[in-house]
Amino acid sequence: MTERMERLGEPIGFTGEGDGGRRARRAVRERAAKVFADETLLDDVELMTAEGVANAILHGSGLISVTIATDGRRLHVEVSDDGPAQADPDGPPRLDHGRGLTVIDALAGEWGLDQTPHRTRLWFILDGHRPPAAV
């Protein structure tokens, strides 16, 4: 989490089975609505969360955790999983195979993907004072 941000609720934890991803998306949107009134920004947050969660389910393993924080103007969402960052520690880093990171790159003000052999953490920040992306 970035400095001076306050967590919005407890982290949302789930596995890749069942409806955990759907519940996480909804919870992130509900918490984001405490910061952003603009429905388009809320749609962006939900879409980026969905893409991050889908990557964690597809490429990760173990517990998936989603954490939301704000400084009152910006929203920071983090999706992490216990999965291996890559099958071969000397190989290239794990990346998604679809449009997930491209979508996040287009919509987020800032984002990053931090990987270790035992943890992957995708985070993004959305600024409530920027105009919504025209996608």
PDB file of C-alpha atoms in Angstrom:
ATOM      1  CA  MET A   1       0.000   0.000   0.000  1.00  0.00           C
ATOM      2  CA  THR A   2       1.174   3.507  -0.659  1.00  0.00           C
ATOM      3  CA  GLU A   3       1.884   5.940   2.142  1.00  0.00           C
ATOM      4  CA  ARG A   4      -0.973   7.698   3.939  1.00  0.00           C
ATOM      5  CA  MET A   5      -3.630   5.369   2.633  1.00  0.00           C
ATOM      6  CA  GLU A   6      -6.185   3.869   4.955  1.00  0.00           C
ATOM      7  CA  ARG A   7      -7.497   0.381   4.346  1.00  0.00           C
ATOM      8  CA  LEU A   8     -11.206   0.133   3.509  1.00  0.00           C
ATOM      9  CA  GLY A   9     -12.362  -2.905   5.447  1.00  0.00           C
ATOM     10  CA  GLU A  10     -10.583  -6.165   5.942  1.00  0.00           C
ATOM     11  CA  PRO A  11      -8.832  -7.922   3.055  1.00  0.00           C
ATOM     12  CA  ILE A  12     -11.083 -10.208   1.040  1.00  0.00           C
ATOM     13  CA  GLY A  13      -9.686 -13.740   0.959  1.00  0.00           C
ATOM     14  CA  PHE A  14     -10.855 -16.628  -1.205  1.00  0.00           C
ATOM     15  CA  THR A  15      -9.631 -19.516  -3.317  1.00  0.00           C
ATOM     16  CA  GLY A  16     -10.027 -19.870  -7.065  1.00  0.00           C
ATOM     17  CA  GLU A  17     -13.017 -22.152  -6.638  1.00  0.00           C
ATOM     18  CA  GLY A  18     -16.613 -21.075  -6.152  1.00  0.00           C
ATOM     19  CA  ASP A  19     -17.852 -17.514  -6.413  1.00  0.00           C
ATOM     20  CA  GLY A  20     -15.000 -15.797  -4.543  1.00  0.00           C
ATOM     21  CA  GLY A  21     -13.966 -13.733  -7.561  1.00  0.00           C
ATOM     22  CA  ARG A  22     -17.486 -12.400  -8.064  1.00  0.00           C
ATOM     23  CA  ARG A  23     -17.820 -11.568  -4.367  1.00  0.00           C
ATOM     24  CA  ALA A  24     -14.450  -9.789  -4.420  1.00  0.00           C
ATOM     25  CA  ARG A  25     -15.436  -7.654  -7.440  1.00  0.00           C
ATOM     26  CA  ARG A  26     -18.685  -6.627  -5.772  1.00  0.00           C
ATOM     27  CA  ALA A  27     -16.986  -5.852  -2.458  1.00  0.00           C
ATOM     28  CA  VAL A  28     -14.346  -3.727  -4.170  1.00  0.00           C
ATOM     29  CA  ARG A  29     -17.017  -1.791  -6.051  1.00  0.00           C
ATOM     30  CA  GLU A  30     -19.035  -1.236  -2.856  1.00  0.00           C
ATOM     31  CA  ARG A  31     -15.970   0.008  -0.987  1.00  0.00           C
ATOM     32  CA  ALA A  32     -14.858   2.152  -3.932  1.00  0.00           C
ATOM     33  CA  ALA A  33     -18.303   3.814  -3.908  1.00  0.00           C
ATOM     34  CA  LYS A  34     -17.331   5.306  -0.536  1.00  0.00           C
ATOM     35  CA  VAL A  35     -14.602   7.221  -2.389  1.00  0.00           C
ATOM     36  CA  PHE A  36     -15.937   7.698  -5.941  1.00  0.00           C
ATOM     37  CA  ALA A  37     -19.447   8.804  -6.892  1.00  0.00           C
ATOM     38  CA  ASP A  38     -18.867   8.513 -10.661  1.00  0.00           C
ATOM     39  CA  GLU A  39     -20.354   5.253 -11.983  1.00  0.00           C
ATOM     40  CA  THR A  40     -17.828   5.130 -14.835  1.00  0.00           C
ATOM     41  CA  LEU A  41     -14.926   5.192 -12.353  1.00  0.00           C
ATOM     42  CA  LEU A  42     -16.641   2.475 -10.354  1.00  0.00           C
ATOM     43  CA  ASP A  43     -17.009   0.436 -13.566  1.00  0.00           C
ATOM     44  CA  ASP A  44     -13.263   0.917 -14.194  1.00  0.00           C
ATOM     45  CA  VAL A  45     -12.382  -0.247 -10.670  1.00  0.00           C
ATOM     46  CA  GLU A  46     -14.611  -3.294 -11.001  1.00  0.00           C
ATOM     47  CA  LEU A  47     -13.183  -4.204 -14.421  1.00  0.00           C
ATOM     48  CA  MET A  48      -9.572  -3.878 -13.266  1.00  0.00           C
ATOM     49  CA  THR A  49     -10.349  -5.935 -10.173  1.00  0.00           C
ATOM     50  CA  ALA A  50     -12.002  -8.608 -12.322  1.00  0.00           C
ATOM     51  CA  GLU A  51      -8.926  -8.807 -14.560  1.00  0.00           C
ATOM     52  CA  GLY A  52      -6.552  -9.004 -11.588  1.00  0.00           C
ATOM     53  CA  VAL A  53      -8.633 -11.674  -9.884  1.00  0.00           C
ATOM     54  CA  ALA A  54      -8.920 -13.683 -13.121  1.00  0.00           C
ATOM     55  CA  ASN A  55      -5.119 -13.660 -13.453  1.00  0.00           C
ATOM     56  CA  ALA A  56      -4.711 -14.812  -9.846  1.00  0.00           C
ATOM     57  CA  ILE A  57      -7.219 -17.643 -10.380  1.00  0.00           C
ATOM     58  CA  LEU A  58      -5.708 -18.693 -13.710  1.00  0.00           C
ATOM     59  CA  HIS A  59      -2.002 -18.422 -12.868  1.00  0.00           C
ATOM     60  CA  GLY A  60      -1.802 -18.597  -9.083  1.00  0.00           C
ATOM     61  CA  SER A  61      -2.636 -21.042  -6.372  1.00  0.00           C
ATOM     62  CA  GLY A  62      -3.643 -21.054  -2.747  1.00  0.00           C
ATOM     63  CA  LEU A  63      -5.317 -18.115  -1.108  1.00  0.00           C
ATOM     64  CA  ILE A  64      -6.140 -15.035  -3.173  1.00  0.00           C
ATOM     65  CA  SER A  65      -6.381 -11.788  -1.254  1.00  0.00           C
ATOM     66  CA  VAL A  66      -7.829  -8.443  -2.352  1.00  0.00           C
ATOM     67  CA  THR A  67      -7.064  -5.322  -0.320  1.00  0.00           C
ATOM     68  CA  ILE A  68      -8.556  -1.860  -0.882  1.00  0.00           C
ATOM     69  CA  ALA A  69      -7.215   1.403   0.529  1.00  0.00           C
ATOM     70  CA  THR A  70      -7.743   5.119  -0.038  1.00  0.00           C
ATOM     71  CA  ASP A  71      -6.368   8.513   0.845  1.00  0.00           C
ATOM     72  CA  GLY A  72      -9.761  10.082   0.115  1.00  0.00           C
ATOM     73  CA  ARG A  73      -8.885  10.941  -3.471  1.00  0.00           C
ATOM     74  CA  ARG A  74      -7.145   7.850  -4.846  1.00  0.00           C
ATOM     75  CA  LEU A  75      -8.065   4.194  -4.565  1.00  0.00           C
ATOM     76  CA  HIS A  76      -5.402   1.493  -4.227  1.00  0.00           C
ATOM     77  CA  VAL A  77      -6.441  -2.093  -4.995  1.00  0.00           C
ATOM     78  CA  GLU A  78      -4.102  -5.027  -4.518  1.00  0.00           C
ATOM     79  CA  VAL A  79      -4.688  -8.606  -5.660  1.00  0.00           C
ATOM     80  CA  SER A  80      -2.204 -11.182  -4.417  1.00  0.00           C
ATOM     81  CA  ASP A  81      -1.945 -14.941  -4.540  1.00  0.00           C
ATOM     82  CA  ASP A  82       0.236 -17.709  -3.159  1.00  0.00           C
ATOM     83  CA  GLY A  83       0.988 -19.155  -6.544  1.00  0.00           C
ATOM     84  CA  PRO A  84       4.411 -19.471  -7.985  1.00  0.00           C
ATOM     85  CA  ALA A  85       5.413 -16.415  -9.921  1.00  0.00           C
ATOM     86  CA  GLN A  86       6.841 -18.700 -12.564  1.00  0.00           C
ATOM     87  CA  ALA A  87       7.451 -22.376 -13.054  1.00  0.00           C
ATOM     88  CA  ASP A  88      11.131 -21.795 -13.864  1.00  0.00           C
ATOM     89  CA  PRO A  89      12.875 -19.334 -11.508  1.00  0.00           C
ATOM     90  CA  ASP A  90      15.367 -18.545 -14.291  1.00  0.00           C
ATOM     91  CA  GLY A  91      12.619 -18.072 -16.884  1.00  0.00           C
ATOM     92  CA  PRO A  92      10.650 -14.979 -17.814  1.00  0.00           C
ATOM     93  CA  PRO A  93       8.209 -13.502 -15.279  1.00  0.00           C
ATOM     94  CA  ARG A  94       4.608 -14.663 -15.249  1.00  0.00           C
ATOM     95  CA  LEU A  95       2.314 -12.535 -17.391  1.00  0.00           C
ATOM     96  CA  ASP A  96      -1.314 -12.922 -18.302  1.00  0.00           C
ATOM     97  CA  HIS A  97      -2.273 -14.395 -21.653  1.00  0.00           C
ATOM     98  CA  GLY A  98      -5.233 -12.177 -22.389  1.00  0.00           C
ATOM     99  CA  ARG A  99      -6.086  -8.540 -22.068  1.00  0.00           C
ATOM    100  CA  GLY A 100      -5.944  -8.162 -18.281  1.00  0.00           C
ATOM    101  CA  LEU A 101      -2.725  -6.196 -17.883  1.00  0.00           C
ATOM    102  CA  THR A 102      -3.475  -4.197 -21.031  1.00  0.00           C
ATOM    103  CA  VAL A 103      -6.830  -3.142 -19.560  1.00  0.00           C
ATOM    104  CA  ILE A 104      -5.242  -2.230 -16.233  1.00  0.00           C
ATOM    105  CA  ASP A 105      -2.484  -0.298 -17.997  1.00  0.00           C
ATOM    106  CA  ALA A 106      -5.084   1.691 -19.956  1.00  0.00           C
ATOM    107  CA  LEU A 107      -7.306   2.512 -16.972  1.00  0.00           C
ATOM    108  CA  ALA A 108      -5.038   2.855 -13.942  1.00  0.00           C
ATOM    109  CA  GLY A 109      -3.056   5.936 -13.039  1.00  0.00           C
ATOM    110  CA  GLU A 110      -0.318   3.661 -11.704  1.00  0.00           C
ATOM    111  CA  TRP A 111       0.043  -0.104 -11.468  1.00  0.00           C
ATOM    112  CA  GLY A 112       2.631  -2.760 -10.837  1.00  0.00           C
ATOM    113  CA  LEU A 113       3.240  -6.479 -10.742  1.00  0.00           C
ATOM    114  CA  ASP A 114       5.597  -7.760  -8.036  1.00  0.00           C
ATOM    115  CA  GLN A 115       6.618 -11.397  -8.203  1.00  0.00           C
ATOM    116  CA  THR A 116       8.629 -13.749  -6.007  1.00  0.00           C
ATOM    117  CA  PRO A 117       8.886 -17.530  -6.219  1.00  0.00           C
ATOM    118  CA  HIS A 118       6.112 -17.792  -3.602  1.00  0.00           C
ATOM    119  CA  ARG A 119       3.909 -14.738  -4.095  1.00  0.00           C
ATOM    120  CA  THR A 120       2.501 -12.560  -6.860  1.00  0.00           C
ATOM    121  CA  ARG A 121       1.071  -9.131  -6.118  1.00  0.00           C
ATOM    122  CA  LEU A 122      -0.749  -7.012  -8.692  1.00  0.00           C
ATOM    123  CA  TRP A 123      -1.738  -3.520  -7.605  1.00  0.00           C
ATOM    124  CA  PHE A 124      -3.289  -0.489  -9.234  1.00  0.00           C
ATOM    125  CA  ILE A 125      -4.207   3.042  -8.242  1.00  0.00           C
ATOM    126  CA  LEU A 126      -7.084   5.012  -9.673  1.00  0.00           C
ATOM    127  CA  ASP A 127      -7.346   8.755  -9.119  1.00  0.00           C
ATOM    128  CA  GLY A 128     -10.898  10.002  -8.563  1.00  0.00           C
ATOM    129  CA  HIS A 129      -9.994  13.406  -9.978  1.00  0.00           C
ATOM    130  CA  ARG A 130      -9.095  12.178 -13.438  1.00  0.00           C
ATOM    131  CA  PRO A 131     -11.655  11.920 -16.188  1.00  0.00           C
ATOM    132  CA  PRO A 132     -12.869   8.349 -16.767  1.00  0.00           C
ATOM    133  CA  ALA A 133     -11.082   6.465 -19.526  1.00  0.00           C
ATOM    134  CA  ALA A 134     -12.832   6.321 -22.875  1.00  0.00           C
ATOM    135  CA  VAL A 135     -12.450   2.642 -23.754  1.00  0.00           C
TER     136      VAL A 135
END
